[in-house]
Amino acid sequence: GAGVSQTPSNKVTEKGKYVELRCDPISGHTALYWYRQSLGQGPEFLIYFQGTGAADDSGLPNDRFFAVRPEGSVSTLKIQRTERGDSAVYLCASSLTAGSNSGANVLTFGAGSRLTVL
Amino acid sequence: QKEVEQNSGPLSVPEGAIASLNCTYSDRVSQSFFWYRQYSGKSPELIMSIYSNGDKEDGRFTAQLNKASQYVSLLIRDSQPSDSATYLCAVKSGAGSYQLTFGKGTKLSVIP
C-alpha cells in the first residue's frame, strides 16, 4: 500500500481481555517495527521483524505481549490479559531495509492503534 | 541505558522567527539521528535525518550534529503556525543497529 496501515484505530477493552492489533506495512518493506507511545512520552521500541522472524523482541514488556509476521508482510501484535497500564498508542513502522545509514533505513510510521483498557 | 534528552517545552516563538530545538544523547556510538514532527493525535512524521557532523539544510529546516558534544539540534526558519507540533529527536546506534531511541519531544507553538 501507499503507507503503513494499522487497524483498529481505536480499541477499548476491559481489564483481563485479549487484544490483537494489526499492521500492514508499505509494500516491499522487509523491516517492520512496533513501538508504544504513552501520553507525553516518545515512542518506545517493542519489537523488530526482518522478514518473517522477530530479530529483536527485547522491548516487549513481559510475556503477555507477543507479535507475529507469518508471511513477512502483515504483522499482528497480541496482548493477553490486558492491564490498565497497557493503555497507550501502539505504533507500527516499516522501512525498506534496516541497519545501515541510508534513506532505505528510514522508518515510516502508521497512524497508530489507540488502546484503552478500562 | 541509552538516553535521549529534550526540553519538553512548550517553546513559543512568534511567526517568522527562528525556532531552535535541542537534543542530547548518551550513547557515544550513535551514528544516525532523526527529527520527527508529531501533530497532536497523529503519528510521527520524519522531517530530517543527519549522519555526519555539521549542518544539513532542507528548505526551512536545518539539522546540526556535533558528535563530540553528543548534541543534535533542529532550526526552523521563518516559523509558521503550521509548524506548531511536538518535535521528537530519535537516535540509532551503530551501523548494524535498527532500534530508534526517542526523546520525550519538545512542544513548539508558533504564535501568529
PDB file of C-alpha atoms in Angstrom:
ATOM      1  CA  GLY A   1       0.000   0.000   0.000  1.00  0.00           C
ATOM      2  CA  ALA A   2       0.891   3.655  -0.134  1.00  0.00           C
ATOM      3  CA  GLY A   3       1.505   3.895   3.593  1.00  0.00           C
ATOM      4  CA  VAL A   4       1.588   1.845   6.775  1.00  0.00           C
ATOM      5  CA  SER A   5      -1.936   0.825   7.674  1.00  0.00           C
ATOM      6  CA  GLN A   6      -2.985  -0.038  11.213  1.00  0.00           C
ATOM      7  CA  THR A   7      -6.247  -1.431  12.489  1.00  0.00           C
ATOM      8  CA  PRO A   8      -8.182  -0.816  14.605  1.00  0.00           C
ATOM      9  CA  SER A   9      -7.543   2.894  15.038  1.00  0.00           C
ATOM     10  CA  ASN A  10      -9.181   2.750  18.444  1.00  0.00           C
ATOM     11  CA  LYS A  11      -9.777  -0.173  20.758  1.00  0.00           C
ATOM     12  CA  VAL A  12     -11.473  -0.048  24.136  1.00  0.00           C
ATOM     13  CA  THR A  13     -11.365  -3.217  26.176  1.00  0.00           C
ATOM     14  CA  GLU A  14     -11.816  -4.394  29.701  1.00  0.00           C
ATOM     15  CA  LYS A  15      -9.047  -5.432  32.020  1.00  0.00           C
ATOM     16  CA  GLY A  16      -8.159  -9.073  31.516  1.00  0.00           C
ATOM     17  CA  LYS A  17      -9.298  -9.301  27.907  1.00  0.00           C
ATOM     18  CA  TYR A  18      -7.240 -10.337  24.872  1.00  0.00           C
ATOM     19  CA  VAL A  19      -6.434  -7.826  22.139  1.00  0.00           C
ATOM     20  CA  GLU A  20      -4.966  -8.056  18.637  1.00  0.00           C
ATOM     21  CA  LEU A  21      -3.592  -5.072  16.742  1.00  0.00           C
ATOM     22  CA  ARG A  22      -2.817  -5.369  13.046  1.00  0.00           C
ATOM     23  CA  CYS A  23      -0.201  -3.669  10.891  1.00  0.00           C
ATOM     24  CA  ASP A  24       0.071  -3.713   7.105  1.00  0.00           C
ATOM     25  CA  PRO A  25       3.461  -2.227   6.122  1.00  0.00           C
ATOM     26  CA  ILE A  26       4.456  -0.434   2.957  1.00  0.00           C
ATOM     27  CA  SER A  27       4.692  -2.912   0.099  1.00  0.00           C
ATOM     28  CA  GLY A  28       8.238  -4.178  -0.350  1.00  0.00           C
ATOM     29  CA  HIS A  29       9.456  -3.112   3.082  1.00  0.00           C
ATOM     30  CA  THR A  30      11.234  -6.026   4.714  1.00  0.00           C
ATOM     31  CA  ALA A  31      11.709  -4.415   8.116  1.00  0.00           C
ATOM     32  CA  LEU A  32       8.756  -3.901  10.454  1.00  0.00           C
ATOM     33  CA  TYR A  33       8.742  -2.389  13.929  1.00  0.00           C
ATOM     34  CA  TRP A  34       6.293  -1.992  16.776  1.00  0.00           C
ATOM     35  CA  TYR A  35       6.572   0.942  19.166  1.00  0.00           C
ATOM     36  CA  ARG A  36       4.377   2.023  22.060  1.00  0.00           C
ATOM     37  CA  GLN A  37       3.738   5.665  22.920  1.00  0.00           C
ATOM     38  CA  SER A  38       2.245   6.712  26.229  1.00  0.00           C
ATOM     39  CA  LEU A  39       0.850  10.180  26.797  1.00  0.00           C
ATOM     40  CA  GLY A  40       3.570  12.814  26.941  1.00  0.00           C
ATOM     41  CA  GLN A  41       6.307  10.346  26.062  1.00  0.00           C
ATOM     42  CA  GLY A  42       8.274   9.491  22.949  1.00  0.00           C
ATOM     43  CA  PRO A  43       7.698   6.163  21.209  1.00  0.00           C
ATOM     44  CA  GLU A  44       9.266   3.198  22.983  1.00  0.00           C
ATOM     45  CA  PHE A  45      10.644   0.245  20.996  1.00  0.00           C
ATOM     46  CA  LEU A  46       8.855  -3.082  21.400  1.00  0.00           C
ATOM     47  CA  ILE A  47       9.903  -5.483  18.634  1.00  0.00           C
ATOM     48  CA  TYR A  48      11.572  -5.592  15.223  1.00  0.00           C
ATOM     49  CA  PHE A  49      10.968  -8.042  12.387  1.00  0.00           C
ATOM     50  CA  GLN A  50      13.258  -8.709   9.446  1.00  0.00           C
ATOM     51  CA  GLY A  51      11.145 -10.740   7.087  1.00  0.00           C
ATOM     52  CA  THR A  52       9.136 -13.322   9.000  1.00  0.00           C
ATOM     53  CA  GLY A  53      11.395 -13.575  12.030  1.00  0.00           C
ATOM     54  CA  ALA A  54      11.461 -11.435  15.143  1.00  0.00           C
ATOM     55  CA  ALA A  55      15.059 -10.223  15.039  1.00  0.00           C
ATOM     56  CA  ASP A  56      14.743  -8.384  18.345  1.00  0.00           C
ATOM     57  CA  ASP A  57      11.889  -8.622  20.835  1.00  0.00           C
ATOM     58  CA  SER A  58      13.841  -7.125  23.723  1.00  0.00           C
ATOM     59  CA  GLY A  59      11.395  -4.247  24.100  1.00  0.00           C
ATOM     60  CA  LEU A  60       8.347  -6.382  24.831  1.00  0.00           C
ATOM     61  CA  PRO A  61       7.484  -5.557  28.472  1.00  0.00           C
ATOM     62  CA  ASN A  62       6.504  -9.078  29.552  1.00  0.00           C
ATOM     63  CA  ASP A  63       5.213 -12.411  28.301  1.00  0.00           C
ATOM     64  CA  ARG A  64       1.672 -11.089  27.885  1.00  0.00           C
ATOM     65  CA  PHE A  65       2.897  -9.380  24.722  1.00  0.00           C
ATOM     66  CA  PHE A  66       3.592 -11.320  21.540  1.00  0.00           C
ATOM     67  CA  ALA A  67       3.867 -10.423  17.871  1.00  0.00           C
ATOM     68  CA  VAL A  68       3.910 -12.409  14.648  1.00  0.00           C
ATOM     69  CA  ARG A  69       4.576 -11.764  10.986  1.00  0.00           C
ATOM     70  CA  PRO A  70       3.941 -15.175   9.402  1.00  0.00           C
ATOM     71  CA  GLU A  71       4.324 -14.259   5.723  1.00  0.00           C
ATOM     72  CA  GLY A  72       6.775 -11.413   6.033  1.00  0.00           C
ATOM     73  CA  SER A  73       4.229  -8.703   5.398  1.00  0.00           C
ATOM     74  CA  VAL A  74       1.285  -8.118   7.768  1.00  0.00           C
ATOM     75  CA  SER A  75       2.089  -8.245  11.468  1.00  0.00           C
ATOM     76  CA  THR A  76      -0.164  -8.742  14.472  1.00  0.00           C
ATOM     77  CA  LEU A  77       0.643  -7.575  17.996  1.00  0.00           C
ATOM     78  CA  LYS A  78      -1.150  -9.691  20.571  1.00  0.00           C
ATOM     79  CA  ILE A  79      -1.727  -8.693  24.177  1.00  0.00           C
ATOM     80  CA  GLN A  80      -3.088 -11.213  26.660  1.00  0.00           C
ATOM     81  CA  ARG A  81      -4.794 -10.441  29.977  1.00  0.00           C
ATOM     82  CA  THR A  82      -4.702  -6.707  29.335  1.00  0.00           C
ATOM     83  CA  GLU A  83      -3.970  -4.348  32.205  1.00  0.00           C
ATOM     84  CA  ARG A  84      -4.800  -0.658  32.602  1.00  0.00           C
ATOM     85  CA  GLY A  85      -1.096   0.134  32.241  1.00  0.00           C
ATOM     86  CA  ASP A  86      -1.190  -1.255  28.703  1.00  0.00           C
ATOM     87  CA  SER A  87      -3.255   1.756  27.625  1.00  0.00           C
ATOM     88  CA  ALA A  88      -1.232   3.627  25.002  1.00  0.00           C
ATOM     89  CA  VAL A  89      -0.935   4.246  21.284  1.00  0.00           C
ATOM     90  CA  TYR A  90       0.692   1.301  19.549  1.00  0.00           C
ATOM     91  CA  LEU A  91       2.632   2.463  16.513  1.00  0.00           C
ATOM     92  CA  CYS A  92       3.789   0.269  13.677  1.00  0.00           C
ATOM     93  CA  ALA A  93       6.545   1.365  11.308  1.00  0.00           C
ATOM     94  CA  SER A  94       8.294  -0.148   8.329  1.00  0.00           C
ATOM     95  CA  SER A  95      11.449   0.506   6.354  1.00  0.00           C
ATOM     96  CA  LEU A  96      12.886  -0.818   3.126  1.00  0.00           C
ATOM     97  CA  THR A  97      15.917  -2.218   4.903  1.00  0.00           C
ATOM     98  CA  ALA A  98      17.461  -1.926   8.335  1.00  0.00           C
ATOM     99  CA  GLY A  99      20.834  -1.427   9.933  1.00  0.00           C
ATOM    100  CA  SER A 100      22.524   0.953   7.515  1.00  0.00           C
ATOM    101  CA  ASN A 101      22.919   4.702   7.390  1.00  0.00           C
ATOM    102  CA  SER A 102      20.830   5.365   4.336  1.00  0.00           C
ATOM    103  CA  GLY A 103      17.430   6.584   3.271  1.00  0.00           C
ATOM    104  CA  ALA A 104      16.333   2.983   2.841  1.00  0.00           C
ATOM    105  CA  ASN A 105      16.630   2.616   6.586  1.00  0.00           C
ATOM    106  CA  VAL A 106      14.250   5.430   7.441  1.00  0.00           C
ATOM    107  CA  LEU A 107      11.123   4.436   9.340  1.00  0.00           C
ATOM    108  CA  THR A 108       7.652   5.377   8.139  1.00  0.00           C
ATOM    109  CA  PHE A 109       5.028   5.191  10.862  1.00  0.00           C
ATOM    110  CA  GLY A 110       1.399   4.244  10.658  1.00  0.00           C
ATOM    111  CA  ALA A 111      -1.358   6.275  12.283  1.00  0.00           C
ATOM    112  CA  GLY A 112      -1.326   4.008  15.326  1.00  0.00           C
ATOM    113  CA  SER A 113      -3.849   1.986  17.292  1.00  0.00           C
ATOM    114  CA  ARG A 114      -5.042   3.673  20.462  1.00  0.00           C
ATOM    115  CA  LEU A 115      -5.687   1.052  23.124  1.00  0.00           C
ATOM    116  CA  THR A 116      -7.709   1.907  26.209  1.00  0.00           C
ATOM    117  CA  VAL A 117      -8.012  -0.697  28.942  1.00  0.00           C
ATOM    118  CA  LEU A 118     -10.805   0.057  31.399  1.00  0.00           C
TER     119      LEU A 118
ATOM    120  CA  GLN B   1      20.665   2.586  29.276  1.00  0.00           C
ATOM    121  CA  LYS B   2      20.574   4.714  26.141  1.00  0.00           C
ATOM    122  CA  GLU B   3      19.005   8.089  26.804  1.00  0.00           C
ATOM    123  CA  VAL B   4      17.844  10.915  24.578  1.00  0.00           C
ATOM    124  CA  GLU B   5      17.062  14.155  26.346  1.00  0.00           C
ATOM    125  CA  GLN B   6      14.941  17.020  25.095  1.00  0.00           C
ATOM    126  CA  ASN B   7      13.462  20.069  26.743  1.00  0.00           C
ATOM    127  CA  SER B   8       9.743  19.296  26.906  1.00  0.00           C
ATOM    128  CA  GLY B   9       8.796  22.933  26.397  1.00  0.00           C
ATOM    129  CA  PRO B  10       6.463  24.349  25.440  1.00  0.00           C
ATOM    130  CA  LEU B  11       8.635  26.524  23.258  1.00  0.00           C
ATOM    131  CA  SER B  12       6.761  29.545  21.965  1.00  0.00           C
ATOM    132  CA  VAL B  13       8.055  31.647  19.086  1.00  0.00           C
ATOM    133  CA  PRO B  14       6.381  34.389  17.044  1.00  0.00           C
ATOM    134  CA  GLU B  15       5.522  33.730  13.433  1.00  0.00           C
ATOM    135  CA  GLY B  16       8.503  34.390  11.169  1.00  0.00           C
ATOM    136  CA  ALA B  17      11.094  33.813  13.892  1.00  0.00           C
ATOM    137  CA  ILE B  18      13.673  31.026  14.127  1.00  0.00           C
ATOM    138  CA  ALA B  19      12.748  28.097  16.364  1.00  0.00           C
ATOM    139  CA  SER B  20      15.683  26.215  17.885  1.00  0.00           C
ATOM    140  CA  LEU B  21      15.135  22.701  19.221  1.00  0.00           C
ATOM    141  CA  ASN B  22      17.853  20.830  21.073  1.00  0.00           C
ATOM    142  CA  CYS B  23      18.614  17.223  21.895  1.00  0.00           C
ATOM    143  CA  THR B  24      21.414  15.411  23.719  1.00  0.00           C
ATOM    144  CA  TYR B  25      22.107  11.698  23.728  1.00  0.00           C
ATOM    145  CA  SER B  26      24.080   9.399  25.985  1.00  0.00           C
ATOM    146  CA  ASP B  27      25.306   6.625  23.669  1.00  0.00           C
ATOM    147  CA  ARG B  28      28.654   7.695  22.181  1.00  0.00           C
ATOM    148  CA  VAL B  29      28.499   5.134  19.373  1.00  0.00           C
ATOM    149  CA  SER B  30      25.261   6.578  17.971  1.00  0.00           C
ATOM    150  CA  GLN B  31      25.530   7.139  14.241  1.00  0.00           C
ATOM    151  CA  SER B  32      22.099   8.084  12.916  1.00  0.00           C
ATOM    152  CA  PHE B  33      19.970  10.980  14.083  1.00  0.00           C
ATOM    153  CA  PHE B  34      16.431  11.897  13.151  1.00  0.00           C
ATOM    154  CA  TRP B  35      13.910  14.609  13.795  1.00  0.00           C
ATOM    155  CA  TYR B  36      10.234  13.643  13.646  1.00  0.00           C
ATOM    156  CA  ARG B  37       7.301  16.017  13.805  1.00  0.00           C
ATOM    157  CA  GLN B  38       4.158  14.822  15.527  1.00  0.00           C
ATOM    158  CA  TYR B  39       0.905  16.730  15.389  1.00  0.00           C
ATOM    159  CA  SER B  40      -1.489  16.136  18.251  1.00  0.00           C
ATOM    160  CA  GLY B  41      -3.210  12.785  17.826  1.00  0.00           C
ATOM    161  CA  LYS B  42      -1.176  11.893  14.754  1.00  0.00           C
ATOM    162  CA  SER B  43       1.774   9.607  14.054  1.00  0.00           C
ATOM    163  CA  PRO B  44       5.401  10.805  13.893  1.00  0.00           C
ATOM    164  CA  GLU B  45       6.490  12.113  10.500  1.00  0.00           C
ATOM    165  CA  LEU B  46      10.164  12.245   9.518  1.00  0.00           C
ATOM    166  CA  ILE B  47      11.372  15.731   8.633  1.00  0.00           C
ATOM    167  CA  MET B  48      15.175  15.432   8.836  1.00  0.00           C
ATOM    168  CA  SER B  49      17.884  12.806   9.103  1.00  0.00           C
ATOM    169  CA  ILE B  50      21.567  13.500   9.700  1.00  0.00           C
ATOM    170  CA  TYR B  51      24.522  11.133   9.899  1.00  0.00           C
ATOM    171  CA  SER B  52      27.656  13.327   9.786  1.00  0.00           C
ATOM    172  CA  ASN B  53      28.936  16.199  11.877  1.00  0.00           C
ATOM    173  CA  GLY B  54      27.931  19.632  10.664  1.00  0.00           C
ATOM    174  CA  ASP B  55      24.802  21.142   9.200  1.00  0.00           C
ATOM    175  CA  LYS B  56      22.227  19.718   6.846  1.00  0.00           C
ATOM    176  CA  GLU B  57      19.668  22.013   5.298  1.00  0.00           C
ATOM    177  CA  ASP B  58      16.312  21.156   3.732  1.00  0.00           C
ATOM    178  CA  GLY B  59      14.102  24.114   2.936  1.00  0.00           C
ATOM    179  CA  ARG B  60      13.321  25.982   6.147  1.00  0.00           C
ATOM    180  CA  PHE B  61      14.809  23.208   8.276  1.00  0.00           C
ATOM    181  CA  THR B  62      18.462  22.819   9.308  1.00  0.00           C
ATOM    182  CA  ALA B  63      19.732  19.926  11.378  1.00  0.00           C
ATOM    183  CA  GLN B  64      23.031  20.342  13.214  1.00  0.00           C
ATOM    184  CA  LEU B  65      25.079  17.472  14.615  1.00  0.00           C
ATOM    185  CA  ASN B  66      28.061  17.578  16.964  1.00  0.00           C
ATOM    186  CA  LYS B  67      29.096  14.033  17.866  1.00  0.00           C
ATOM    187  CA  ALA B  68      31.898  15.174  20.178  1.00  0.00           C
ATOM    188  CA  SER B  69      29.366  17.023  22.311  1.00  0.00           C
ATOM    189  CA  GLN B  70      26.664  14.356  21.738  1.00  0.00           C
ATOM    190  CA  TYR B  71      24.316  17.075  20.645  1.00  0.00           C
ATOM    191  CA  VAL B  72      21.886  17.453  17.768  1.00  0.00           C
ATOM    192  CA  SER B  73      19.628  20.392  17.032  1.00  0.00           C
ATOM    193  CA  LEU B  74      16.911  21.445  14.634  1.00  0.00           C
ATOM    194  CA  LEU B  75      16.442  25.009  13.432  1.00  0.00           C
ATOM    195  CA  ILE B  76      13.208  26.075  11.794  1.00  0.00           C
ATOM    196  CA  ARG B  77      13.491  29.354   9.917  1.00  0.00           C
ATOM    197  CA  ASP B  78      10.538  31.639   9.174  1.00  0.00           C
ATOM    198  CA  SER B  79       8.368  29.644  11.596  1.00  0.00           C
ATOM    199  CA  GLN B  80       4.736  29.242  10.620  1.00  0.00           C
ATOM    200  CA  PRO B  81       1.691  28.434  12.755  1.00  0.00           C
ATOM    201  CA  SER B  82       1.501  25.132  10.859  1.00  0.00           C
ATOM    202  CA  ASP B  83       4.874  24.211  12.408  1.00  0.00           C
ATOM    203  CA  SER B  84       3.176  24.021  15.806  1.00  0.00           C
ATOM    204  CA  ALA B  85       3.656  20.404  16.863  1.00  0.00           C
ATOM    205  CA  THR B  86       5.778  18.185  19.063  1.00  0.00           C
ATOM    206  CA  TYR B  87       9.247  17.538  17.675  1.00  0.00           C
ATOM    207  CA  LEU B  88      10.801  14.202  18.553  1.00  0.00           C
ATOM    208  CA  CYS B  89      14.531  13.581  18.450  1.00  0.00           C
ATOM    209  CA  ALA B  90      15.471   9.968  17.697  1.00  0.00           C
ATOM    210  CA  VAL B  91      18.851   8.279  17.766  1.00  0.00           C
ATOM    211  CA  LYS B  92      20.075   4.997  16.367  1.00  0.00           C
ATOM    212  CA  SER B  93      23.313   3.315  17.475  1.00  0.00           C
ATOM    213  CA  GLY B  94      25.960   1.707  15.249  1.00  0.00           C
ATOM    214  CA  ALA B  95      25.688   0.849  11.575  1.00  0.00           C
ATOM    215  CA  GLY B  96      24.110  -2.517  12.314  1.00  0.00           C
ATOM    216  CA  SER B  97      21.507  -1.064  14.640  1.00  0.00           C
ATOM    217  CA  TYR B  98      17.838  -0.802  13.829  1.00  0.00           C
ATOM    218  CA  GLN B  99      16.352   0.331  17.135  1.00  0.00           C
ATOM    219  CA  LEU B 100      15.412   4.000  17.483  1.00  0.00           C
ATOM    220  CA  THR B 101      15.581   5.620  20.902  1.00  0.00           C
ATOM    221  CA  PHE B 102      13.288   8.630  21.134  1.00  0.00           C
ATOM    222  CA  GLY B 103      13.301  11.627  23.393  1.00  0.00           C
ATOM    223  CA  LYS B 104      10.079  12.763  25.021  1.00  0.00           C
ATOM    224  CA  GLY B 105       9.701  15.528  22.473  1.00  0.00           C
ATOM    225  CA  THR B 106       9.578  19.327  22.560  1.00  0.00           C
ATOM    226  CA  LYS B 107       6.238  21.009  22.038  1.00  0.00           C
ATOM    227  CA  LEU B 108       6.550  24.015  19.735  1.00  0.00           C
ATOM    228  CA  SER B 109       3.932  26.729  19.461  1.00  0.00           C
ATOM    229  CA  VAL B 110       4.246  29.340  16.738  1.00  0.00           C
ATOM    230  CA  ILE B 111       2.202  32.393  17.640  1.00  0.00           C
ATOM    231  CA  PRO B 112       0.597  34.287  14.719  1.00  0.00           C
TER     232      PRO B 112
END
